[in-house]
CSV table of C-alpha atoms and ligand atoms in Angstrom, one decimal:
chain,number,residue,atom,x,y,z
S,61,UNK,CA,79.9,93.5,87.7
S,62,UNK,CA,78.1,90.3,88.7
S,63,UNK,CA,79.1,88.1,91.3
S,64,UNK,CA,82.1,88.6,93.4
S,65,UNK,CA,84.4,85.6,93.1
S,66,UNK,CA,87.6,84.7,91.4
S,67,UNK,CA,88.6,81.3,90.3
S,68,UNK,CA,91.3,81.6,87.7
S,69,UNK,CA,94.1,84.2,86.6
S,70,UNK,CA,92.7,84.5,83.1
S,71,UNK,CA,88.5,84.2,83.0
S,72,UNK,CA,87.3,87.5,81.8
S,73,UNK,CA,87.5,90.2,84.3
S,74,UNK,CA,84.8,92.0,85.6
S,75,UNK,CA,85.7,94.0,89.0
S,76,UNK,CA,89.3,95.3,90.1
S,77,UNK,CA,90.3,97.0,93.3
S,78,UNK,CA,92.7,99.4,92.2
S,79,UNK,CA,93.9,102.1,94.6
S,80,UNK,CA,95.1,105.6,92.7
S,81,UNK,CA,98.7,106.3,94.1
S,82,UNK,CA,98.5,109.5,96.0
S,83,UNK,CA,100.5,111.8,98.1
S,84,UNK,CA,101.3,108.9,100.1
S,85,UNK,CA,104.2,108.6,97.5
S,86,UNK,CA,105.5,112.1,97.8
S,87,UNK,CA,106.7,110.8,101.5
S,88,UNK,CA,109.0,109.2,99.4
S,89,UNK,CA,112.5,110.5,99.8
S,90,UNK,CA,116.4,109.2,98.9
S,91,UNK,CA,116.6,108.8,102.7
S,92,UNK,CA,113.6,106.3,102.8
S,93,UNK,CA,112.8,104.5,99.5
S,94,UNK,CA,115.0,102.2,100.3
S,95,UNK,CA,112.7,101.0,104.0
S,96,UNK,CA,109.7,102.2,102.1
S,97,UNK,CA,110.5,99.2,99.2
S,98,UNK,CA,110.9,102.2,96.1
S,99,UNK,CA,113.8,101.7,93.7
S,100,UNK,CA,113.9,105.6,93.0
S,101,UNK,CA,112.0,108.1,94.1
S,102,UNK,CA,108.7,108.6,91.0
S,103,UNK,CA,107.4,111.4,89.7
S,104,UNK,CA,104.1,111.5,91.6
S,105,UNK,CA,102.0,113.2,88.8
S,106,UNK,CA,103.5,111.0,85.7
S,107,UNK,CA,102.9,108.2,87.7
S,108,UNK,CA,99.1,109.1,88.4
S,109,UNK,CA,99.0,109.6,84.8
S,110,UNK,CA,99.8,106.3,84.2
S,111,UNK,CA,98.0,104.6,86.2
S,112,UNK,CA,94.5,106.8,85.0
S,113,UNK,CA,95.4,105.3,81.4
S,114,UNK,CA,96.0,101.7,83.1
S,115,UNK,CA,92.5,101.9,84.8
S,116,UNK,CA,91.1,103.4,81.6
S,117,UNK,CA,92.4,100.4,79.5
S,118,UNK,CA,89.8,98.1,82.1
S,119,UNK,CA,87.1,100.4,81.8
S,120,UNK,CA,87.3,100.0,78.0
S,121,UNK,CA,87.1,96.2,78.6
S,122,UNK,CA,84.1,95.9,81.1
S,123,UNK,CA,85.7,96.1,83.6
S,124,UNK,CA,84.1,97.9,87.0
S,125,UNK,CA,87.1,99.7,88.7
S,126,UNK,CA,86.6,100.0,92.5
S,127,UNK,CA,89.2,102.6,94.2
S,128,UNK,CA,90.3,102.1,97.5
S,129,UNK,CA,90.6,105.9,98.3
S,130,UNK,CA,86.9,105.8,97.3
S,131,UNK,CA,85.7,102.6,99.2
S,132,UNK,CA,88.0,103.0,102.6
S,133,UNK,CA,85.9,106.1,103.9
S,134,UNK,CA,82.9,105.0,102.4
S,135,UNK,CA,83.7,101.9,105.2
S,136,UNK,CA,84.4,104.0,107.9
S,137,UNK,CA,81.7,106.6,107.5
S,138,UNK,CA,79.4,102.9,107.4
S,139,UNK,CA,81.1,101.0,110.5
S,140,UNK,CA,82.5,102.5,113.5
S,141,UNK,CA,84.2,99.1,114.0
S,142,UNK,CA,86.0,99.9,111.1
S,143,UNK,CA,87.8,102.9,112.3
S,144,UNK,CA,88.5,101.8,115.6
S,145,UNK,CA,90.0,98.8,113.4
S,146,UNK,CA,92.0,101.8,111.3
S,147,UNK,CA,93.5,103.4,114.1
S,148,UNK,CA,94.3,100.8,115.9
S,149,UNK,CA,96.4,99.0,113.4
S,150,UNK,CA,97.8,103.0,112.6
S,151,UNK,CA,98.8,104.1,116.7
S,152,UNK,CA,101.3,102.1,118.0
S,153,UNK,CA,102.1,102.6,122.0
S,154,UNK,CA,105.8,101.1,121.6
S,155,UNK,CA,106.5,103.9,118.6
S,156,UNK,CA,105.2,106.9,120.3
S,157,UNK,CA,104.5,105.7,124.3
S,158,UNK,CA,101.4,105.5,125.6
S,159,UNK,CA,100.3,109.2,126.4
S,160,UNK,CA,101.0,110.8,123.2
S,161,UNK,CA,99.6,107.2,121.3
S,162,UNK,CA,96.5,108.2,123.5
S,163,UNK,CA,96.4,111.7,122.2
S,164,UNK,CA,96.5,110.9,118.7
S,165,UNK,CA,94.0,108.3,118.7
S,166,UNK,CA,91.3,110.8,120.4
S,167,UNK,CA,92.5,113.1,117.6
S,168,UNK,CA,91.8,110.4,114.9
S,169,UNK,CA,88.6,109.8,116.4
S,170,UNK,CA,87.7,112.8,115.8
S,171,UNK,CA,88.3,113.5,112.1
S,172,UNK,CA,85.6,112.6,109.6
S,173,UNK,CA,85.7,109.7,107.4
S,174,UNK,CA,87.2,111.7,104.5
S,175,UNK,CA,90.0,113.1,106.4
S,176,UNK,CA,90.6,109.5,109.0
S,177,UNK,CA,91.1,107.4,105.2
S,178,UNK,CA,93.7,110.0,103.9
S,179,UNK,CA,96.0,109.6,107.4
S,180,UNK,CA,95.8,106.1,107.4
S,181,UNK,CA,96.8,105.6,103.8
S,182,UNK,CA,99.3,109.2,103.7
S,183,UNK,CA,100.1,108.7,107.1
S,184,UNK,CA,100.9,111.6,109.5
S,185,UNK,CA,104.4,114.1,109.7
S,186,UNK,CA,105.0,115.0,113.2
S,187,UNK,CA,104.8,118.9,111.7
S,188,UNK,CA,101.6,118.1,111.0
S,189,UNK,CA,100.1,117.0,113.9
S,190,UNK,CA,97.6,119.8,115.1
S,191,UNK,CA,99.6,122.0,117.7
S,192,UNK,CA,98.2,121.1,121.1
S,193,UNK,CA,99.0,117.3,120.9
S,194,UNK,CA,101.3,116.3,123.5
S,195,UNK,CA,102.7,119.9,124.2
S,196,UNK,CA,102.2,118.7,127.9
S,197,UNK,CA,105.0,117.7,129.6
S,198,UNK,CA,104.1,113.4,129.2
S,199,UNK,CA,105.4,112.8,126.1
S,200,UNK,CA,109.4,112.5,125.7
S,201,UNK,CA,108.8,111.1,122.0
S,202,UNK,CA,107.0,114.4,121.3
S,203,UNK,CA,109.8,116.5,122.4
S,204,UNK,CA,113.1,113.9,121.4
S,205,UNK,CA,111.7,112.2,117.6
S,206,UNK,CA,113.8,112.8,114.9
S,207,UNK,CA,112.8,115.6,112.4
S,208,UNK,CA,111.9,112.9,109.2
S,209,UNK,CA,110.0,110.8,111.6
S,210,UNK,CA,106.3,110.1,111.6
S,211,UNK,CA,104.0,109.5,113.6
S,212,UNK,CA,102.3,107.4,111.2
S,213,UNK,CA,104.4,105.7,108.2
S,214,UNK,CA,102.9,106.7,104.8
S,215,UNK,CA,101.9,103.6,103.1
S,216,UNK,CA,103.5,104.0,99.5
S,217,UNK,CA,103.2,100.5,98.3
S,218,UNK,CA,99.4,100.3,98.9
S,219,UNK,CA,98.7,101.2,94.9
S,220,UNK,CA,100.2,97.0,94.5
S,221,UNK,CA,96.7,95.9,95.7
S,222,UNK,CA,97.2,92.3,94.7
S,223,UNK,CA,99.2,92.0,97.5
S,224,UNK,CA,97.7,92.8,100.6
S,225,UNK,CA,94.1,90.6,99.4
S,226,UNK,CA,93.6,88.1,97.0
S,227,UNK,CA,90.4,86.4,96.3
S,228,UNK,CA,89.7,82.9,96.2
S,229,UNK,CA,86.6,81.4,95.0
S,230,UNK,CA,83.8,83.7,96.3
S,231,UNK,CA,85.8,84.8,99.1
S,232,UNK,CA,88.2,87.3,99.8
S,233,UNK,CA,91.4,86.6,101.7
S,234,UNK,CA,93.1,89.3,103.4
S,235,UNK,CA,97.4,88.7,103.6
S,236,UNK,CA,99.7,89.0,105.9
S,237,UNK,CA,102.8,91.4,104.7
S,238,UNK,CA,106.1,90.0,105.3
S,239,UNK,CA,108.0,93.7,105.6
S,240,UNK,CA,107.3,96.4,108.1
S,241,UNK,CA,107.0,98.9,105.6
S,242,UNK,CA,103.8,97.3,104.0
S,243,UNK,CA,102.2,95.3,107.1
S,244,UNK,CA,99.7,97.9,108.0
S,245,UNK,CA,98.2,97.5,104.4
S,246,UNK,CA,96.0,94.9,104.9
S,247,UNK,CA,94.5,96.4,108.2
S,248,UNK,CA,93.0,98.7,105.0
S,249,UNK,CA,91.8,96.0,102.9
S,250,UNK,CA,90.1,93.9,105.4
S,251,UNK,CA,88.0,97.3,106.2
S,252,UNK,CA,87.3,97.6,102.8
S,253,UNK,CA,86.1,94.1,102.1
S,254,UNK,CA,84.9,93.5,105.8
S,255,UNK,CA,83.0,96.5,106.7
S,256,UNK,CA,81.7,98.2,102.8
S,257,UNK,CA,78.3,97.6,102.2
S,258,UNK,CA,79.2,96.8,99.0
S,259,UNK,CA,81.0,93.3,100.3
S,260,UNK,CA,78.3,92.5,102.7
S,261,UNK,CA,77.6,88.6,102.9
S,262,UNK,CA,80.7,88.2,101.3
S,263,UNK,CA,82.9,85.9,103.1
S,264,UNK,CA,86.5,85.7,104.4
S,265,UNK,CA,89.3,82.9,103.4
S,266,UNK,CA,92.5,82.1,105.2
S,267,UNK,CA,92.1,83.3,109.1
S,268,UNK,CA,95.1,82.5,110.6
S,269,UNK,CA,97.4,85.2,109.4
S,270,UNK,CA,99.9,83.9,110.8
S,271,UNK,CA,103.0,83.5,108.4
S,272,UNK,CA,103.1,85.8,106.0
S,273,UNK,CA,101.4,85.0,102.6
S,274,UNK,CA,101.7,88.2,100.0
S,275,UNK,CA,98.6,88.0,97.2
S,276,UNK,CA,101.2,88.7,94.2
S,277,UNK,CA,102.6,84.7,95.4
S,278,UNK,CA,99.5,83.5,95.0
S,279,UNK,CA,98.5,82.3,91.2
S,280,UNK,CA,95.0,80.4,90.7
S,281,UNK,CA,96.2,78.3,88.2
S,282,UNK,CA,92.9,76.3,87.6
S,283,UNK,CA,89.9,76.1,89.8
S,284,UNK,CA,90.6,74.3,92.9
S,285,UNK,CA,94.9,74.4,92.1
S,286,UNK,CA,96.7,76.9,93.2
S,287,UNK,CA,101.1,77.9,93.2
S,288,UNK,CA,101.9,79.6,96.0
S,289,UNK,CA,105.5,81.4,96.1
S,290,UNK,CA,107.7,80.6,98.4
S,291,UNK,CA,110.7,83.5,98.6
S,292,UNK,CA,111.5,86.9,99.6
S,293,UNK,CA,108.1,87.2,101.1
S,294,UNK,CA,105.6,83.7,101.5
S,295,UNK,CA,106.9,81.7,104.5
S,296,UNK,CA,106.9,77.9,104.1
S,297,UNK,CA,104.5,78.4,107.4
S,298,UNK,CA,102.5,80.3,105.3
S,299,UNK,CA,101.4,78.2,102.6
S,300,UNK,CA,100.9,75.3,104.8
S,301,UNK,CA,98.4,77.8,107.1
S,302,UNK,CA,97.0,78.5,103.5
S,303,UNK,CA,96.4,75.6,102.2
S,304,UNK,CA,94.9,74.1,105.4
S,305,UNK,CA,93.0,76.8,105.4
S,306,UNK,CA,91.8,76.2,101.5
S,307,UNK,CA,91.2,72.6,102.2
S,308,UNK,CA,88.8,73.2,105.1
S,309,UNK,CA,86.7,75.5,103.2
S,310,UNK,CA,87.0,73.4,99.6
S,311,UNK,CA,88.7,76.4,97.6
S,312,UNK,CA,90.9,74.3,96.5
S,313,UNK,CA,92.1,70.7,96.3
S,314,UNK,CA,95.9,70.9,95.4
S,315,UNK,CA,98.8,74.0,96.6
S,316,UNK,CA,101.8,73.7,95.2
S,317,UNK,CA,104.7,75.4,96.6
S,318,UNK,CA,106.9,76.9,94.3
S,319,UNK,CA,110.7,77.6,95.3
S,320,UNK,CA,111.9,80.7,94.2
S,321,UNK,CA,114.9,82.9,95.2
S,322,UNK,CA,115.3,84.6,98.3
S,323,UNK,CA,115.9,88.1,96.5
S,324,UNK,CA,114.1,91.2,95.3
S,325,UNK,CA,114.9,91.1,91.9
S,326,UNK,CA,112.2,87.5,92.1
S,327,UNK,CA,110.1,89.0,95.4
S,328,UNK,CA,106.7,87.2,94.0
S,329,UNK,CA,105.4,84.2,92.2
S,330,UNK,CA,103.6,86.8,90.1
S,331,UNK,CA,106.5,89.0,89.4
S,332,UNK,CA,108.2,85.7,88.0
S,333,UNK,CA,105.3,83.3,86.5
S,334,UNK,CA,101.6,84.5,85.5
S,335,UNK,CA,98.8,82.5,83.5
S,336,UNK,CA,98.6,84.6,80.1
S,337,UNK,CA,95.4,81.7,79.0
S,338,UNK,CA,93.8,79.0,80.4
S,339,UNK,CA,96.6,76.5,79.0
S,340,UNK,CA,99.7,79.4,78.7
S,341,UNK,CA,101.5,81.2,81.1
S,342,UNK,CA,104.6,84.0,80.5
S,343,UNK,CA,107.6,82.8,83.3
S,344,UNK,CA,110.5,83.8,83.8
S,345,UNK,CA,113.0,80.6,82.0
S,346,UNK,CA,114.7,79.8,85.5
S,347,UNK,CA,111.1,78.7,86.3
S,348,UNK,CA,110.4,75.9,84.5
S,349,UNK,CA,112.2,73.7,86.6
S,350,UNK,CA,111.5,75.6,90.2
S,351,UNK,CA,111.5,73.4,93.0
S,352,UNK,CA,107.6,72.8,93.5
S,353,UNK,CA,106.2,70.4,96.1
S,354,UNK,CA,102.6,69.7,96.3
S,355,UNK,CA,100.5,69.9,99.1
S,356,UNK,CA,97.0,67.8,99.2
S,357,UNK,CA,95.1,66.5,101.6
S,358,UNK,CA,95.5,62.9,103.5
S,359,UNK,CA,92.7,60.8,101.6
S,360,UNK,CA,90.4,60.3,104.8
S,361,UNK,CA,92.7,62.2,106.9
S,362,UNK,CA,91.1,65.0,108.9
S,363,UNK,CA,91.1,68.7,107.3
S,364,UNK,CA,94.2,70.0,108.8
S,365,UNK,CA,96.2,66.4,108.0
S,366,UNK,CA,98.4,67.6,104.7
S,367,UNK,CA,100.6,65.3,102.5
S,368,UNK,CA,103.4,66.9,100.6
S,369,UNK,CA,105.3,65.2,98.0
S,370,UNK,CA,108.1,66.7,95.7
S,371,UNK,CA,110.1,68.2,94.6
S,372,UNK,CA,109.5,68.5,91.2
S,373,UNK,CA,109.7,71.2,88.3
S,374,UNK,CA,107.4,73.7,88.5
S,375,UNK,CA,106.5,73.8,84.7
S,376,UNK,CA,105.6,70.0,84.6
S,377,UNK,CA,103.9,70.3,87.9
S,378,UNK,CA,101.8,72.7,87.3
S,379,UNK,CA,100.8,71.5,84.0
S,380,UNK,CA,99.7,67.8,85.1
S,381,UNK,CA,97.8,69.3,88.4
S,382,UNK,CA,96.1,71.6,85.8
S,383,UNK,CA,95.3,68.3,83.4
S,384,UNK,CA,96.3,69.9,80.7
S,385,UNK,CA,97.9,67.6,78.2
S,386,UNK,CA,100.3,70.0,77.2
S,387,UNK,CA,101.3,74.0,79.0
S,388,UNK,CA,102.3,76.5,77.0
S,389,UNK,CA,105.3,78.0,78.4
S,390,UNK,CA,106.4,81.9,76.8
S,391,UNK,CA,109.6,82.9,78.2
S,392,UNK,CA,110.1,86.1,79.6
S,393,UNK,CA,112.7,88.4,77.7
S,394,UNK,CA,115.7,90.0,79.2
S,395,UNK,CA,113.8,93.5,77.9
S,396,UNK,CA,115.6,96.5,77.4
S,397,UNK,CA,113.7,99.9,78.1
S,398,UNK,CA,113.9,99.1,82.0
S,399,UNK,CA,116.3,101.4,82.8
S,400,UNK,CA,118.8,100.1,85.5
S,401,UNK,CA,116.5,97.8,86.9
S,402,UNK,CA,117.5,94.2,87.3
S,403,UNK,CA,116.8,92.1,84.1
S,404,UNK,CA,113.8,90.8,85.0
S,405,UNK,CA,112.6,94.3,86.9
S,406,UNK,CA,111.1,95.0,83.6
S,407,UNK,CA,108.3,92.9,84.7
S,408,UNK,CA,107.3,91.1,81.8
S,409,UNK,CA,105.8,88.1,83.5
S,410,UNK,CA,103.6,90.3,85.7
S,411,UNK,CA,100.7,90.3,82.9
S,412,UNK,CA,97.1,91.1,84.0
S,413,UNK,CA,94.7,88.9,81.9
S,414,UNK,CA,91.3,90.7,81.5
S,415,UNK,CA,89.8,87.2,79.4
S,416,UNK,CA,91.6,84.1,78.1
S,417,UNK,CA,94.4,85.2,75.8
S,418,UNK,CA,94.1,89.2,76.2
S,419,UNK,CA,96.6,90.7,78.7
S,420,UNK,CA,97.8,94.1,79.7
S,421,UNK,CA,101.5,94.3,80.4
S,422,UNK,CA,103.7,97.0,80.1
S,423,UNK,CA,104.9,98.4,77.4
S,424,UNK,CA,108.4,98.5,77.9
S,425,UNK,CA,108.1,94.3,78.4
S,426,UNK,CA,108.5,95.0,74.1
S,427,UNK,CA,110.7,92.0,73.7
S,428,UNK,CA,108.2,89.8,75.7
S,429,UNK,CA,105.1,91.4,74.4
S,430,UNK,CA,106.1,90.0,71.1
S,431,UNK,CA,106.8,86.8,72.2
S,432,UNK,CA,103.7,87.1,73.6
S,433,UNK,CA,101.7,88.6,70.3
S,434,UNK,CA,103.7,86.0,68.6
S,435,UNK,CA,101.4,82.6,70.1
S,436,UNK,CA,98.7,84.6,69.5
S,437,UNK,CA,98.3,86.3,73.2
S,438,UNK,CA,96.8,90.2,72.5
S,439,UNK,CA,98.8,92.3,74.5
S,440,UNK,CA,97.0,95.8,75.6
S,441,UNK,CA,100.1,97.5,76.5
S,442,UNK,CA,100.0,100.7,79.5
S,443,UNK,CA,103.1,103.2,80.1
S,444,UNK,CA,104.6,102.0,83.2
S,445,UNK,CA,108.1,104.4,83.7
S,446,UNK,CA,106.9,105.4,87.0
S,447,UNK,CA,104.6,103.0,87.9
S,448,UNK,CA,107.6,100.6,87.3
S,449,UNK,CA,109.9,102.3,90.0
S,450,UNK,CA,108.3,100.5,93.5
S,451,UNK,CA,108.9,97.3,91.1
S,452,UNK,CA,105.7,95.6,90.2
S,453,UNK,CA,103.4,95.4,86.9
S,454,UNK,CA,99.8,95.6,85.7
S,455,UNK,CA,99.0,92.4,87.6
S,456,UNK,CA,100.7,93.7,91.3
S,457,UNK,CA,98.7,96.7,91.0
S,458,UNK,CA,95.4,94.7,90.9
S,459,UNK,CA,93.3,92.7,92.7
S,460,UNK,CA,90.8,91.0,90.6
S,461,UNK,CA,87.3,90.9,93.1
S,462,UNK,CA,85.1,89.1,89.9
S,463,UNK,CA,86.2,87.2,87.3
S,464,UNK,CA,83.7,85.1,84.9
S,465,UNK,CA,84.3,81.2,85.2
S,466,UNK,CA,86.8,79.7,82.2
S,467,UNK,CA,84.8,77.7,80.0
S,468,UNK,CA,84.9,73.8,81.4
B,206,LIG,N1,103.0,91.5,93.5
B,206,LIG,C1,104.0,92.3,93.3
B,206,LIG,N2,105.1,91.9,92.6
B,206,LIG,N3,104.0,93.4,93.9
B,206,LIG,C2,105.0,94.4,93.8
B,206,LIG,C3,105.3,95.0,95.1
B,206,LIG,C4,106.3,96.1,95.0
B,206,LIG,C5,106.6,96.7,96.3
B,206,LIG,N4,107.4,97.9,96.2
B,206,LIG,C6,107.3,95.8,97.3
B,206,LIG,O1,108.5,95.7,97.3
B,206,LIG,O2,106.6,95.1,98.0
C-alpha cells in the first residue's frame, strides 16, 4: 500500500483499518443498546453483509483493507507486552474485586492468541466463564452479579474504527473515548498499531490522552490544518492537549476548534462536516457558521505556548486557513430512507473519500448523494440499514492508515 501516513481527508486512499462487526454485536439487547451507544438492536448477519460489500467497494479501488480481528492476534501472538497490555485494560479489580480479577487474568493468560483477541473484542458472559473460576469461597461478585452482567463488556462500537485512532502525518494517534461503553477500544488499537510487525518504526502522535479526543472529530482539512470537534465527545481540554501535541511534533501548524452541539443526533465533527475534494466538503447547513476558534502557536513562544483567536464561522474559517480562494460548501439533505432516526442520523455528511472528488456514502443519503453527483462529486454508494443503526457512516467505520499526498 505504500507508505503509512495520512495528510488529508480526500488524497487517494491506499490502506484502511476496518474491523468486521462480529458477535460482539449479538451482546446487544433492548436492555443495553442504549449504554452500549446502539439505536436498535441490528441484524448481525445483514449487517456483516453490508459491511463485506462496503470493504469490497475499497478493494475494487486499490485500496489494501487491514482487519482488526485479523491484526489484533497477529499482535499478541508477536508481543507479550501486548497481551499483558490487553488484559490489563480488559480486568478491572473495582468491577469484579481483586481475587476473582486475579483468576480471570491467569485464565486469559492462558488462552492463545486467537481465542485472547475474540474476549477482548466479544468480551466475556459470566456463563461463560470456565467452571472452576472463583467457585472458592473469595469472590462475593462471583456468587451476588446480576445474571446480564459481564465480566468483560463486549465492545460493539469497535467496527467505527475512525474513532478510537486517527492518523496524522506518518504517525498514528491513538484517542481517548469520552463514554464508558467505548473506552477500552483504543487499548485494542494501540496494540494493533504499537505492537504488529506490520507498524514497526511507525511512530505515535498525541501522548497525553488526557481529555478525551474521538478520531471521527478530527478532519485533516489540508496538510498541516486541522478542525477538531468540540461536542458530545472532544473536550475543550482535549484539543488544546492535541494541538500542543501537533505543534511539538510539526503535524500541523493551525487547529481549529469547531463548536458543535452537545447532543447525539451531532456526536462528531465527521458525522456533521467531511471534506468530499480538496476545495469541497458535504456539512451539515447549521455548520457554516459554527463557532470555530483557532488555535496556533505563539510566534517565538515555546512549543506548548498556544494563541487562540475567534470565534468565527466555521465555513469561512476553514476555507482561509485552507488558502483556498473560494470552499465549496454541499449541504447535507434532510434524507428520507433513515427510518426514525434524527434528520441528520442518515449520515450524509459522513462521506469516505477514496481520491479527490470520489466518495462512498450511503445509499440511503439519496437526496445528498445528488447534491453531491450534482457538483460533479462521484458517489460509490454501499447499503447501510444495519450498519446505520449504532449511528455512524462509511467514513466512522474507517480509519484511513495511507493516503497519497493531494497534488500541491
Ligand atoms: N465517527 C463517528 N461518527 N462514529 C460513530 C460512532 C457511533 C457509536 N455508536 C457511538 O455512539 O459512539
Amino acid at each position: 500500500m505504500g507508505e503509512f501516513g495520512v495528510s488529508s481527508e480526500v488524497g487517494t486512499l491506499r490502506g484502511v483499518l476496518l474491523h468486521r462487526p462480529g458477535a460482539e454485536l449479538s451482546r446487544l439487547t433492548e436492555a443495553n443498546r442504549d449504554r452500549l451507544l446502539f439505536d436498535v438492536v441490528p441484524s448481525l448477519s445483514e449487517m456483516r453483509a453490508e459491511h463485506d460489500a462496503f470493504a469490497q467497494v475499497l478493494r475494487e479501488r486499490g485500496v489494501e483493507v487491514l482487519l482488526l480481528g485479523d491484526l489484533l492476534p497477529q499482535a499478541i501472538e508477536h508481543s507479550g507486552a501486548a497481551r499483558i497490555q490487553g488484559i490489563s485494560a480488559a480486568v478491572s479489580d473495582r468491577r469484579l474485586g481483586p481475587p476473582l480479577a486475579a483468576e480471570v487474568s491467569a485464565y486469559l493468560r492462558g488462552l492463545a492468541p486467537a481465542d485472547l483477541a475474540r474476549v477482548l473484542i466479544e468480551g466475556l458472559a459470566f456463563d461463560e466463564l470456565p467452571g472452576e473460576i472463583g467457585t472458592s469461597a473469595t469472590s462475593l461478585v462471583r456468587f451476588m452479579h446480576a445474571e446480564t452482567d459481564f465480566v468483560i463488556d463486549p465492545l460493539p462500537n469497535l467496527m467505527f474504527t475512525r474513532d478510537s485512532s486517527f492518523w496524522v502525518g506518518d504517525r498514528f494517534a491513538i484517542t481517548r473515548l469520552a463514554f464508558a461503553a467505548r473506552s477500552r477500544e483504543t487499548s485494542l488499537t494501540d496494540i494493533v498499531f504499537a505492537h504488529h510487525p506490520l507498524f514497526l518504526g511507525t511512530r505515535r502522535a498525541y501522548e497525553s490522552r488526557t481529555a478525551p479526543v474521538e478520531g471521527g472529530d478530527v478532519v485533516l482539512l489540508a496538510p498541516g490544518v486541522v478542525a477538531v470537534g468540540v461536542g458530545e465527545r472532544t473536550t475543550p481540554a482535549g484539543v488544546e492537549a492535541l494541538a500542543r501535541s501537533l505543534f511539538r511534533d510539526e503535524l500541523a501548524h493551525t487547529v481549529l476548534a469547531v463548536g458543535i452541539a452537545q447532543s447525539r443526533a451531532y456526536m462528531h465533527l465527521g458525522t456533521m462536516a467531511t471534506m468530499v475534494d480538496t476545495d469541497a466538503m458535504v456539512m451539515n447547513p447549521q455548520m457554516r457558521c459554527a463557532p470555530t476558534f483557532t488555535v496556533s502557536r505563539v510566534a517565538g513562544g515555546g512549543p506548548d505556548d498556544l494563541t487562540v483567536t475567534g470565534p468565527t464561522e466555521f465555513a469561512d474559517v476553514a476555507s482561509r486557513a485552507m488558502g483556498l480562494a473560494r470552499l465549496r460548501v454541499i449541504d447535507t439533505a434532510l434524507d428520507a430512507g433513515a427510518g426514525d432516526l434524527p434528520v441528520y442520523g442518515a449520515d450524509g455528511s459522513n462521506t469516505l473519500a477514496v481520491s479527490p472528488g470520489v466518495v462512498i456514502a450511503y445509499a440511503h443519503a439519496t437526496e445528498t448523494n445528488r447534491r453531491l453527483r450534482d457538483v460533479g462529486i462521484e458517489v460509490l454508494e454501499i447499503a447501510g440499514g444495519e450498519l446505520a443503526t449504532g449511528r455512524g457512516g462509511p467514513r466512522c467505520l474507517a480509519c484511513p492508515v495511507s493516503r497519497a499526498a493531494i497534488p500541491a
